[in-house]
Tab-separated table of C-alpha atoms in Angstrom:
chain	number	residue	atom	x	y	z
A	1	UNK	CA	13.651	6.238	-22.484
A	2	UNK	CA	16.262	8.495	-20.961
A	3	UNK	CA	19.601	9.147	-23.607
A	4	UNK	CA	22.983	8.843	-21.519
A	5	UNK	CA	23.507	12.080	-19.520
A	6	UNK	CA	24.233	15.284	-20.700
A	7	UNK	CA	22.758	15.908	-23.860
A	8	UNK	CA	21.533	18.746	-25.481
A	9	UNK	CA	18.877	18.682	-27.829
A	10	UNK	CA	15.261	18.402	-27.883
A	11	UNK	CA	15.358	15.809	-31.731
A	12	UNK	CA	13.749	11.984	-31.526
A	13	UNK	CA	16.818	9.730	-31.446
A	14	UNK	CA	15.911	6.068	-32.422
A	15	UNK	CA	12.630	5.982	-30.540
A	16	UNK	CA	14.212	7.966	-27.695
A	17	UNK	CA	14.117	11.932	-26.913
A	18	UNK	CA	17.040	14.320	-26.239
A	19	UNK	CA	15.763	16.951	-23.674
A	20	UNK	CA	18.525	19.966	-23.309
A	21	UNK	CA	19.214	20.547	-20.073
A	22	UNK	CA	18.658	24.240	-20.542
A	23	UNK	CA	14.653	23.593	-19.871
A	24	UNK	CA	15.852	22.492	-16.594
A	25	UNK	CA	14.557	24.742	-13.669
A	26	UNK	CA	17.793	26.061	-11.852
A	27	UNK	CA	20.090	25.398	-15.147
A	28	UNK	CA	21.818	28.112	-16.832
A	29	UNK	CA	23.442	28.278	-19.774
A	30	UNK	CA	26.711	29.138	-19.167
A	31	UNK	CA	27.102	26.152	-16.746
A	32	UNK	CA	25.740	23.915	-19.339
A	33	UNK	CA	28.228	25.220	-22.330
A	34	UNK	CA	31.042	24.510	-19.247
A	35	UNK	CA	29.949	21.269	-19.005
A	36	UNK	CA	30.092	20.513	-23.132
A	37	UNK	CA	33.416	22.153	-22.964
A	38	UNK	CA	35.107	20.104	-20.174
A	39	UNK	CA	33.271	17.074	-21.537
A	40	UNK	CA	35.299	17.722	-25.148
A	41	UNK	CA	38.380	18.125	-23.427
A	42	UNK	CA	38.592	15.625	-20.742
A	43	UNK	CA	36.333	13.103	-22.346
A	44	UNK	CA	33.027	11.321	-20.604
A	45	UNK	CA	32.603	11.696	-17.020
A	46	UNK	CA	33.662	8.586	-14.938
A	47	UNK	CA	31.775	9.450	-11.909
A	48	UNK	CA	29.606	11.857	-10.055
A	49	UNK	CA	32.848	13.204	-7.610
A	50	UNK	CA	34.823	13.388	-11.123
A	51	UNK	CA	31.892	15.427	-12.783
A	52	UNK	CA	32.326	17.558	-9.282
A	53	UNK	CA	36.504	17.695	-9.719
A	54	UNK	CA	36.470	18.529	-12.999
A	55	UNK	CA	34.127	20.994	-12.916
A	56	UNK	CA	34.839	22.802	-9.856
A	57	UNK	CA	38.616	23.425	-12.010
A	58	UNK	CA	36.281	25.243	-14.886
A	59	UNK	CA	33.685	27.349	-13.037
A	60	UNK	CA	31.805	27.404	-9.534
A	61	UNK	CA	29.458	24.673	-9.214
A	62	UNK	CA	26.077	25.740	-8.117
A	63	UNK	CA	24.474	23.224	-5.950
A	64	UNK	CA	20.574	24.051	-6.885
A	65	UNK	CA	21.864	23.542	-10.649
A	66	UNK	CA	23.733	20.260	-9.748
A	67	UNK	CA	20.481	19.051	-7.699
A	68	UNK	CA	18.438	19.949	-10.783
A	69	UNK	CA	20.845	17.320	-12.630
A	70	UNK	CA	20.265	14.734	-9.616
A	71	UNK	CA	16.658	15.248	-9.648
A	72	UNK	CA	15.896	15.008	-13.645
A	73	UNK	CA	18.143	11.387	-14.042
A	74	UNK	CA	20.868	13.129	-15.387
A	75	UNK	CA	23.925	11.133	-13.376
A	76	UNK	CA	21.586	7.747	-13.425
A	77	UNK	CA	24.057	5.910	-15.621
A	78	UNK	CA	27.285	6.754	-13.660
A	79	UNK	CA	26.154	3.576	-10.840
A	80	UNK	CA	24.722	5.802	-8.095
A	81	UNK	CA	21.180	6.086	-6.681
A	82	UNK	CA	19.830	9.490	-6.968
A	83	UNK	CA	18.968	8.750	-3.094
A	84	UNK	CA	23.084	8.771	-2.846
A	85	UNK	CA	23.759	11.547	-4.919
A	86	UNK	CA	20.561	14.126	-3.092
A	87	UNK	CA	22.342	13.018	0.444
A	88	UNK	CA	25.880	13.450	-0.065
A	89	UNK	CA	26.043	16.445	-3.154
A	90	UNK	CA	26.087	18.908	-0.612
A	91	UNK	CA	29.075	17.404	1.431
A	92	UNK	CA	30.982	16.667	-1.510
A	93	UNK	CA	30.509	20.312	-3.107
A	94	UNK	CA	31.678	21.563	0.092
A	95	UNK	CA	34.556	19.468	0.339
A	96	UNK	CA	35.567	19.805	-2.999
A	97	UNK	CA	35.361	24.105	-2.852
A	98	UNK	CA	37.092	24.138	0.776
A	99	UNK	CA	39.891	21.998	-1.111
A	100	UNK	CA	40.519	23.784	-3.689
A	101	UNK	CA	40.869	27.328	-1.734
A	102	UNK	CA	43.732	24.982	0.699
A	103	UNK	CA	45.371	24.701	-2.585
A	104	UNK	CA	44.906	27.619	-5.070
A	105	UNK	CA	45.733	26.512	-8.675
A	106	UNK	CA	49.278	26.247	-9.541
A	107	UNK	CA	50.499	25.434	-5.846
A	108	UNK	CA	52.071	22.043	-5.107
A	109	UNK	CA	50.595	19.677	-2.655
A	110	UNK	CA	51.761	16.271	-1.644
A	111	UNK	CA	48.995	14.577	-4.063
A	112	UNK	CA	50.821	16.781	-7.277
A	113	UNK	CA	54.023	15.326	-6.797
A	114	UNK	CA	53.694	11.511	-8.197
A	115	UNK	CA	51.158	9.495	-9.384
A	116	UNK	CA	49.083	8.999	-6.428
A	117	UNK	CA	45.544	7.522	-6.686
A	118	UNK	CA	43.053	9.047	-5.052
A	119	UNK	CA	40.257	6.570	-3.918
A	120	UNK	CA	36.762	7.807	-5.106
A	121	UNK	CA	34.216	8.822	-2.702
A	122	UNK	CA	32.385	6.323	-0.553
A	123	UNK	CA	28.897	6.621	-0.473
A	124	UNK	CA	26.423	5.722	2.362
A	125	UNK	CA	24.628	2.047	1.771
A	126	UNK	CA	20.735	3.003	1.475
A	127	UNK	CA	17.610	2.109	-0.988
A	128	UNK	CA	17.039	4.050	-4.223
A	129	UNK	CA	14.291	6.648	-4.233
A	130	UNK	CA	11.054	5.178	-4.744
A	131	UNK	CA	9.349	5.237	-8.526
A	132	UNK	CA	6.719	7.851	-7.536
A	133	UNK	CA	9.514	9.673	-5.476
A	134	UNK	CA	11.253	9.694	-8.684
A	135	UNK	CA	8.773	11.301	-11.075
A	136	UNK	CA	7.809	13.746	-8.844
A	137	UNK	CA	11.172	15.468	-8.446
A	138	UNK	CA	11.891	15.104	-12.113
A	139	UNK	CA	8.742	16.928	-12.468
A	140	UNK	CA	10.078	19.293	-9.935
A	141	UNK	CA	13.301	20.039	-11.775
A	142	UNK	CA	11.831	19.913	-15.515
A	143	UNK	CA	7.828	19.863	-15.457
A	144	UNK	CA	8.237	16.527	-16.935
A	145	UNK	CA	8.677	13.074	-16.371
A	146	UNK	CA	11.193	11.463	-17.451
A	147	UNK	CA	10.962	7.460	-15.828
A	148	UNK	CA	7.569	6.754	-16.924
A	149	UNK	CA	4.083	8.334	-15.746
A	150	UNK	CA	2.585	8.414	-12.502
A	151	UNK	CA	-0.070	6.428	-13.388
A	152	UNK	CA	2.485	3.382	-14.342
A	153	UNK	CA	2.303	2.737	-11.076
A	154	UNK	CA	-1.351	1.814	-10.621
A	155	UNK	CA	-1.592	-0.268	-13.690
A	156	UNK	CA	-2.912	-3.623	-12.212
A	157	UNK	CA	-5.535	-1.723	-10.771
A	158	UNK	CA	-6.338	0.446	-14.439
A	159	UNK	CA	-6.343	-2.914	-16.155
A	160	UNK	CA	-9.585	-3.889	-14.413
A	161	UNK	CA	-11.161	-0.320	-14.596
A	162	UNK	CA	-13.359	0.198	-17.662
A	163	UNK	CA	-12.255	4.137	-18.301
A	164	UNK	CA	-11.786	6.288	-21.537
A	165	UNK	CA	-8.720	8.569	-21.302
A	166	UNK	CA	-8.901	12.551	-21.674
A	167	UNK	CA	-8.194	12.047	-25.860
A	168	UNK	CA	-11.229	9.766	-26.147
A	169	UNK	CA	-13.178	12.275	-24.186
A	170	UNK	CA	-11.670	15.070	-26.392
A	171	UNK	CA	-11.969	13.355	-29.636
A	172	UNK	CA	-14.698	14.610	-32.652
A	173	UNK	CA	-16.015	12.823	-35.598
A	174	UNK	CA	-16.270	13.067	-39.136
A	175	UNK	CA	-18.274	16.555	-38.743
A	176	UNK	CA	-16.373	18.278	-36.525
A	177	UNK	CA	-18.509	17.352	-33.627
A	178	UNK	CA	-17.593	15.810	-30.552
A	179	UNK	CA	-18.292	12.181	-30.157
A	180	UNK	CA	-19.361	12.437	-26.565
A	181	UNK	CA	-22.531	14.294	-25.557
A	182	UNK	CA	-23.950	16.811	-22.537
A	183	UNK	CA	-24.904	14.317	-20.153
A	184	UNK	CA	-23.282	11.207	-20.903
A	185	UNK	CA	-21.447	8.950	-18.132
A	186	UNK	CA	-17.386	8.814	-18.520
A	187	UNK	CA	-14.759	6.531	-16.044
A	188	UNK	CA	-11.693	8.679	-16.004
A	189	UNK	CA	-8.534	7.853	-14.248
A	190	UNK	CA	-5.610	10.042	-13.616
A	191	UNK	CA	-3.575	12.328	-11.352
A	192	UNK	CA	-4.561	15.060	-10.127
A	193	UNK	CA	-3.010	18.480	-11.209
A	194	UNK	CA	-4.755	21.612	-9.447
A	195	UNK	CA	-7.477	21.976	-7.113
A	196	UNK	CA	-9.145	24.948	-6.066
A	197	UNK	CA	-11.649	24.982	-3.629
A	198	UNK	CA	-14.410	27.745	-3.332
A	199	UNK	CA	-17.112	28.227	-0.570
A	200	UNK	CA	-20.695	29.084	-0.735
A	201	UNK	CA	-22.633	31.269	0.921
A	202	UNK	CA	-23.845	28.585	2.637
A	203	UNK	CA	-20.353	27.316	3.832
A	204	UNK	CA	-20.686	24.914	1.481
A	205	UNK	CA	-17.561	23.829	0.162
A	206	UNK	CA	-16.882	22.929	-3.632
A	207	UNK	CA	-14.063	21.343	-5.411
A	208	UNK	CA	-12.394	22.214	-9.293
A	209	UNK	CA	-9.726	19.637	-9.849
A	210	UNK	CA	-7.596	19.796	-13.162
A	211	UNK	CA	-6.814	15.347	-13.868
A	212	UNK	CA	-4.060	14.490	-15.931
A	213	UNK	CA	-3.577	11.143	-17.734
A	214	UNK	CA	-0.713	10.499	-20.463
A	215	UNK	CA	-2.803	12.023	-22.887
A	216	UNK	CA	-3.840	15.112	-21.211
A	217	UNK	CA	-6.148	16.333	-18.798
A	218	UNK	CA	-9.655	17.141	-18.400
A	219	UNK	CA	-11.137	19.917	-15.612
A	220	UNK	CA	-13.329	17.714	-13.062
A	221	UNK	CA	-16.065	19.552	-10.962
A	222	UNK	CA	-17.064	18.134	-7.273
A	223	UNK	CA	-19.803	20.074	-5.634
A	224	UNK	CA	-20.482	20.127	-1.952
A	225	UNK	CA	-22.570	17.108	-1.609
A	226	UNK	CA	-20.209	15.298	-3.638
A	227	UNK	CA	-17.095	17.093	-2.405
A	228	UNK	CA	-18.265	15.768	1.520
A	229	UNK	CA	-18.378	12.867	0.941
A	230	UNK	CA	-14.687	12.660	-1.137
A	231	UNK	CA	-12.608	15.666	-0.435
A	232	UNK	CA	-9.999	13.777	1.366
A	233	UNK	CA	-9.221	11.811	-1.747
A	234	UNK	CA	-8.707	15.260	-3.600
A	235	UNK	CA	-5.301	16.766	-3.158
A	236	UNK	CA	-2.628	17.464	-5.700
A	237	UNK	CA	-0.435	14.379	-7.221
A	238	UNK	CA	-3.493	11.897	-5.620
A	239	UNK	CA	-4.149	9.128	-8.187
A	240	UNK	CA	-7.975	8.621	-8.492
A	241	UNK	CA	-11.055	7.349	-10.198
A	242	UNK	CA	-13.495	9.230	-10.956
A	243	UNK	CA	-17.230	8.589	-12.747
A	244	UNK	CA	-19.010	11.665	-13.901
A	245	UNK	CA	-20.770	13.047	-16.272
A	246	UNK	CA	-19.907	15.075	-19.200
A	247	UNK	CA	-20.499	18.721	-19.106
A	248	UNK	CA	-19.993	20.656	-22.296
A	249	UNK	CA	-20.502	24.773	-23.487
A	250	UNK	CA	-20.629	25.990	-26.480
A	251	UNK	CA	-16.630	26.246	-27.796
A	252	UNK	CA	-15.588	24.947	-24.658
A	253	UNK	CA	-13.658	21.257	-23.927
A	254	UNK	CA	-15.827	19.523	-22.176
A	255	UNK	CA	-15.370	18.775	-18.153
A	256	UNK	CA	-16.907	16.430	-15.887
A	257	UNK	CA	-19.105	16.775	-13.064
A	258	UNK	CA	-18.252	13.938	-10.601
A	259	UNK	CA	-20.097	11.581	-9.126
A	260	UNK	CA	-17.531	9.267	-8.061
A	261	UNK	CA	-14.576	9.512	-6.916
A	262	UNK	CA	-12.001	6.730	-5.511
A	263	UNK	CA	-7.884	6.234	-5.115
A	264	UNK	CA	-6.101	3.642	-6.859
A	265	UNK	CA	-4.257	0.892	-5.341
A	266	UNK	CA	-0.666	0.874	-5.890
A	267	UNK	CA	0.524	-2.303	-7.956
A	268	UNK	CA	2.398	-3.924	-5.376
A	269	UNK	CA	-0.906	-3.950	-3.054
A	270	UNK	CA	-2.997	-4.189	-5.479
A	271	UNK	CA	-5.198	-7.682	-5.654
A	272	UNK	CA	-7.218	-7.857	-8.425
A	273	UNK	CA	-10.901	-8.682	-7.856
A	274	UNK	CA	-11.135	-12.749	-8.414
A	275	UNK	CA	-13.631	-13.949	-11.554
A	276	UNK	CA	-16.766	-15.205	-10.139
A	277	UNK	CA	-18.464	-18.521	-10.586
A	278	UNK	CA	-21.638	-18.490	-13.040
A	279	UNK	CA	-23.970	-19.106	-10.215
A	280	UNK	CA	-22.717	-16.008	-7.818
A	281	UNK	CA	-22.818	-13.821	-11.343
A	282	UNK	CA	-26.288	-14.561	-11.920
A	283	UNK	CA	-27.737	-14.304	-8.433
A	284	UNK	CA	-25.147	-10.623	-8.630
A	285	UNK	CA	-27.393	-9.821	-11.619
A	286	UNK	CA	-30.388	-10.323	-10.180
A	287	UNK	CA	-29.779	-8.290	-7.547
A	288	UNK	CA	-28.468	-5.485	-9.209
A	289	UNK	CA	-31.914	-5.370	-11.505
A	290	UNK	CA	-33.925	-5.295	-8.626
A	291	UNK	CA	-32.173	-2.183	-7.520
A	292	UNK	CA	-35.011	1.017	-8.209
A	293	UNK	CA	-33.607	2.789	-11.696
A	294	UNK	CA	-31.763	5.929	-10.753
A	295	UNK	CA	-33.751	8.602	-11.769
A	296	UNK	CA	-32.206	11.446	-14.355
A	297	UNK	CA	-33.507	13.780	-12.011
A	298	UNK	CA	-30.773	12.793	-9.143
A	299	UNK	CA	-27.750	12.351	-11.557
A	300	UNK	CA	-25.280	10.658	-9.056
A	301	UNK	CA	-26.847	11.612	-6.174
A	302	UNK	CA	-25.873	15.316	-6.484
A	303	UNK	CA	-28.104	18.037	-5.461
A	304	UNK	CA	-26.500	20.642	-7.304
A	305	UNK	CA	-26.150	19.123	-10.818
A	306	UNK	CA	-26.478	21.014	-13.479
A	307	UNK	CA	-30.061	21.339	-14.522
A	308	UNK	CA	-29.297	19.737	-17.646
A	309	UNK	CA	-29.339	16.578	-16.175
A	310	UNK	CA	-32.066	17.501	-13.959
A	311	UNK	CA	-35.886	17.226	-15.072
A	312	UNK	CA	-37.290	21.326	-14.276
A	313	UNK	CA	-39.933	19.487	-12.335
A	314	UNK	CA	-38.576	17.477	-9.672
A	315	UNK	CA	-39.417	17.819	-6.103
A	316	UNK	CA	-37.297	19.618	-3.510
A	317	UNK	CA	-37.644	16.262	-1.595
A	318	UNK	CA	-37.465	13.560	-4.491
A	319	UNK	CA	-35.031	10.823	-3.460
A	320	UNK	CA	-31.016	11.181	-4.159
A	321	UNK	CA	-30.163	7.355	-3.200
A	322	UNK	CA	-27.670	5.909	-5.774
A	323	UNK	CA	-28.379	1.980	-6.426
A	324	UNK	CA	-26.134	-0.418	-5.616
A	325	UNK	CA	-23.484	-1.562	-7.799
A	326	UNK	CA	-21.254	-4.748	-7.911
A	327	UNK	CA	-19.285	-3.047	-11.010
A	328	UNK	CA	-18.377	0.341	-11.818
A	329	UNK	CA	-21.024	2.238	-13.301
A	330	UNK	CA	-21.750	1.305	-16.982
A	331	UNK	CA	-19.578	3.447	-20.263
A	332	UNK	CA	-21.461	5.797	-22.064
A	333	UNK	CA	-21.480	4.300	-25.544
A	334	UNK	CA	-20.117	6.840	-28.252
A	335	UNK	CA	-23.043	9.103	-30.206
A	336	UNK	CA	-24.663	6.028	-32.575
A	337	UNK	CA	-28.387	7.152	-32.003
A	338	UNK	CA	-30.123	9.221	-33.776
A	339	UNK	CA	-30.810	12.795	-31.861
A	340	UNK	CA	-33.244	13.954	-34.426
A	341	UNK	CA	-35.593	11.022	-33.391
A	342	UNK	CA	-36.243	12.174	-29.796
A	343	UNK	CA	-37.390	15.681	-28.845
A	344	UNK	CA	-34.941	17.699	-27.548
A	345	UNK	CA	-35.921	18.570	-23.544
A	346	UNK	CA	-36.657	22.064	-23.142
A	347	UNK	CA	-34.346	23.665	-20.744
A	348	UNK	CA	-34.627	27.135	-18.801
A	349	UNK	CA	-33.050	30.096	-20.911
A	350	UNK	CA	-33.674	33.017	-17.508
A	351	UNK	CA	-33.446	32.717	-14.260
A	352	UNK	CA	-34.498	36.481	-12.464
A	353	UNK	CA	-34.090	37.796	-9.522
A	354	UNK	CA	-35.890	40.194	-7.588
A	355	UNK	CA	-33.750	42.230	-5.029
A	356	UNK	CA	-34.054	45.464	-2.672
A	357	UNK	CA	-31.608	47.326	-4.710
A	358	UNK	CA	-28.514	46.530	-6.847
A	359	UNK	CA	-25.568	47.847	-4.413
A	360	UNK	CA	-27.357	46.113	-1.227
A	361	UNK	CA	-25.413	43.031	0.860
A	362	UNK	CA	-28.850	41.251	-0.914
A	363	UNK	CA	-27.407	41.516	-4.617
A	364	UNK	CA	-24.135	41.592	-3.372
A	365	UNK	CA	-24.973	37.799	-2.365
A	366	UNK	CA	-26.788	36.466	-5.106
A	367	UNK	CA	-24.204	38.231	-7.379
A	368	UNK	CA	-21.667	35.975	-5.906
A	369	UNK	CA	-23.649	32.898	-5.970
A	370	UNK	CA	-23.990	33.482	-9.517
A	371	UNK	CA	-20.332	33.626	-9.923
A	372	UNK	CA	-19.539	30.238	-8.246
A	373	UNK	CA	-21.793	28.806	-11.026
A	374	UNK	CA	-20.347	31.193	-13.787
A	375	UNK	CA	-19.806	29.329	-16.611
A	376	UNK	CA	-23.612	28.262	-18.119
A	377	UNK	CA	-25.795	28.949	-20.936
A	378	UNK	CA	-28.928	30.505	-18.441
A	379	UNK	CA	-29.285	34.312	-18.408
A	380	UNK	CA	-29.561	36.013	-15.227
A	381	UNK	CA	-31.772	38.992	-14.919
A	382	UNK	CA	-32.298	41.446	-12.011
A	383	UNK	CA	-34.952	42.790	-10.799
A	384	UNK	CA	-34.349	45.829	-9.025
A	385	UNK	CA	-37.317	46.595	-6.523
A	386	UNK	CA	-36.414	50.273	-5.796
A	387	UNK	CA	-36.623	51.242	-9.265
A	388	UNK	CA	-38.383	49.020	-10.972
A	389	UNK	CA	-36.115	48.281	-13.462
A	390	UNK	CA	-34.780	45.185	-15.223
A	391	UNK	CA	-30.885	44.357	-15.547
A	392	UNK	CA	-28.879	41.434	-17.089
A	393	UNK	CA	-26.025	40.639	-15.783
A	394	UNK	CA	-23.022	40.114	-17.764
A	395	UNK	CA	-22.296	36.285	-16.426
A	396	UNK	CA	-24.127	33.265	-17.322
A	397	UNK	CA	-24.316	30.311	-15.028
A	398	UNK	CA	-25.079	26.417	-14.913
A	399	UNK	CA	-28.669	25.826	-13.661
A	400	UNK	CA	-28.750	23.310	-10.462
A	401	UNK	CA	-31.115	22.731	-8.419
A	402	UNK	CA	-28.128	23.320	-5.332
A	403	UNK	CA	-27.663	26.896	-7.109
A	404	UNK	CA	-31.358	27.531	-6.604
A	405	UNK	CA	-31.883	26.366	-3.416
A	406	UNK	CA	-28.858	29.017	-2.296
A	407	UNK	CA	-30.358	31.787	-4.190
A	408	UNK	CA	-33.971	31.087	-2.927
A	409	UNK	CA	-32.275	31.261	0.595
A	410	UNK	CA	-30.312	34.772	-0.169
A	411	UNK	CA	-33.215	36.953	-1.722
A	412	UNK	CA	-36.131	35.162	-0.522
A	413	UNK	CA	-38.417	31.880	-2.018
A	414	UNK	CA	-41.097	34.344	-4.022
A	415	UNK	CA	-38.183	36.308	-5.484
A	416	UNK	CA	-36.665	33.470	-7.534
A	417	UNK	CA	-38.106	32.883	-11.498
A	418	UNK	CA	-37.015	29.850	-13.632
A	419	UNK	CA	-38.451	30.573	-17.669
């Protein structure tokens, strides 16, 4: 929860945190130390428009450090919407100002000569901002929010998603290691952060997205297949749904490749899916079992997977249908197998290239496709035609069968060597 307004320290407070205003974008600290001062003299402020009087007597009031106040909760408590507050501030500051140079300080106007009361400002009748409006300018004005979380809104809808959040995903065992694998399925939800977008040579467009839940955030990858078929669910602040699979490097945090990716419902149009009857269930079951078993080869349906999750000898034209689900596709269960008991699948450690020359619009291609895909485990060694002479390049990229297929279409099918 949110202490009372004005405060100025970042210490716990009976379950509650004190945020100083100085971490406020906009905020300096001499208006702030004005504000502590006028508060010890003068006592708690009554009002916004006394705030505004007071203060406008003790230094000049900035309006992008008073909307910083407005947008962050700070005035919440004082009985005005921040809806109120972001329509008239601007008014009132101006009216205020253009008062007070109609009567410089110590010259008498009618209002200093008794004990007149001046009626408070009026403000217009009109709905508070929304909750999402909310967090997103107090993340605006502090990089935090302060009401809740984004995702508070679309709880009806989590509650009958079967996700792990970015700490489970994160999280290591009793050796250090951590407890999900390369390869395994995940259901995240969260918000999205970032996303860049990057093209390939084929005009193929690609997708990194950073997802934030309250626990922290996770880097999701969409390639173009993928990224087709969702990219106008992927923009910054969208709340989403995403199944993937886990990709991990050595020292690295793991990301996820998606597979999936859907919005979720706001609560208020949310309806959650009714329980079905035993007999629908079972004749749900059977159809779902008589779906063909997705091969490991076509993880998701995505061409350009990384060959970890694709077998080394699957057909150009092998199938990429995903089954059918009634549900949302099944939790990996946390490592409880043995690994030593199954042979580990032996994966490509070079990929070579053979090109014209290593300054040529050829390499200059293939150098770039290797970049997109820049953050493997294969080595990538050129072969340079005109001299005969082996190079490795300094990058080291995912294997997919997507990156292949755009390589093999740069320097040429023959010139393209998986070991």
């Amino acid at each position: 929860d949110a202490l009372p307004i004005f405060t100025f320290s970042t210490d716990r407070e009976n379950g509650n945190i004190r945020f100083g205003l100085l971490a406020l974008k906009n905020v300096g600290k001499q208006f702030i130390e004005a504000i502590m001062d006028e508060r010890r003299v003068g006592g708690d402020f009554a009002s916004f428009d006394d705030f505004l009087e007071r203060m406008s007597e003790s230094c000049d009031i900035n309006k992008r450090q008073v909307e910083a106040l407005i947008k962050c909760g700070a005035f919440d408590r004082l009985g005005v919407y921040r809806s109120q507050l972001l329509f008239c501030y601007e008014s009132l500051i101006d009216s205020i100002q253009q008062r007070n140079r109609n009567n410089p300080a110590g010259q008498m106007d009618i209002f200093s000569m008794g004990e007149i009361d001046v009626p408070s400002f009026k403000y217009p009748e009109m709905p508070d901002l929304g909750f999402r409006e909310k967090l997103l300018l107090e993340k605006e004005a502090s990089g935090m929010y302060f009401s809740g979380h984004m995702l508070d809104n679309y709880s009806s809808h989590i509650n009958d998603l079967n996700t792990i959040t970015t700490a489970e995903l994160a999280e290591l065992d009793e050796s250090g290691e951590l407890i999900y694998s390369d390869r395994d399925k995940v259901n995240l939800i969260g918000i999205i952060n970032s996303v860049t977008l990057k093209t390939t040579k084929n005009d193929d467009r690609m997708a990194f997205f950073s997802l934030e839940d309250k626990y922290g955030e996770v880097e999701c990858i969409v390639f173009p297949k993928k990224y087709n078929e969702f990219y106008h669910e992927i923009f910054v602040d969208g709340a989403v749904y995403v199944e993937g699979t886990v990709s991990i490097k050595d020292e690295e945090m793991p990301k996820v490749l998606v597979n999936k990716l859907l919005p979720l419902t706001e609560n208020e149009r949310y309806v959650s899916k009714p329980e079905l009857p035993p007999e629908t269930k079972r004749e749900e079951s059977r159809e779902v079992k008589e779906q063909p078993i997705q091969s490991s080869n076509d993880v998701g349906g995505i061409p350009s997977m990384l060959s970890m999750y694709l077998s080394i000898n699957a057909t150009a034209n092998q199938s990429t249908e995903t089954p059918r689900r009634s549900e949302p596709v099944t939790q990996a269960p946390r490592k409880a197998i043995d690994h030593h008991a199954t042979a580990p699948r032996q994966m490509p450690q070079k990929l070579y290239l053979r090109v014209p020359d290593m300054s040529g619009e050829v390499f200059l291609k293939a150098k770039n496709m290797v970049d997109i895909f820049n953050e493997g485990t294969i080595k990538i060694i050129f072969y340079d035609s005109s001299t005969a002479k082996y190079s490795e390049y300094s990058e080291r990229m995912f294997y997919s069968e997507y990156a292949i297929k755009e390589l093999k279409g740069i320097v040429g099918e023959d010139n393209v060597v998986v070991k």
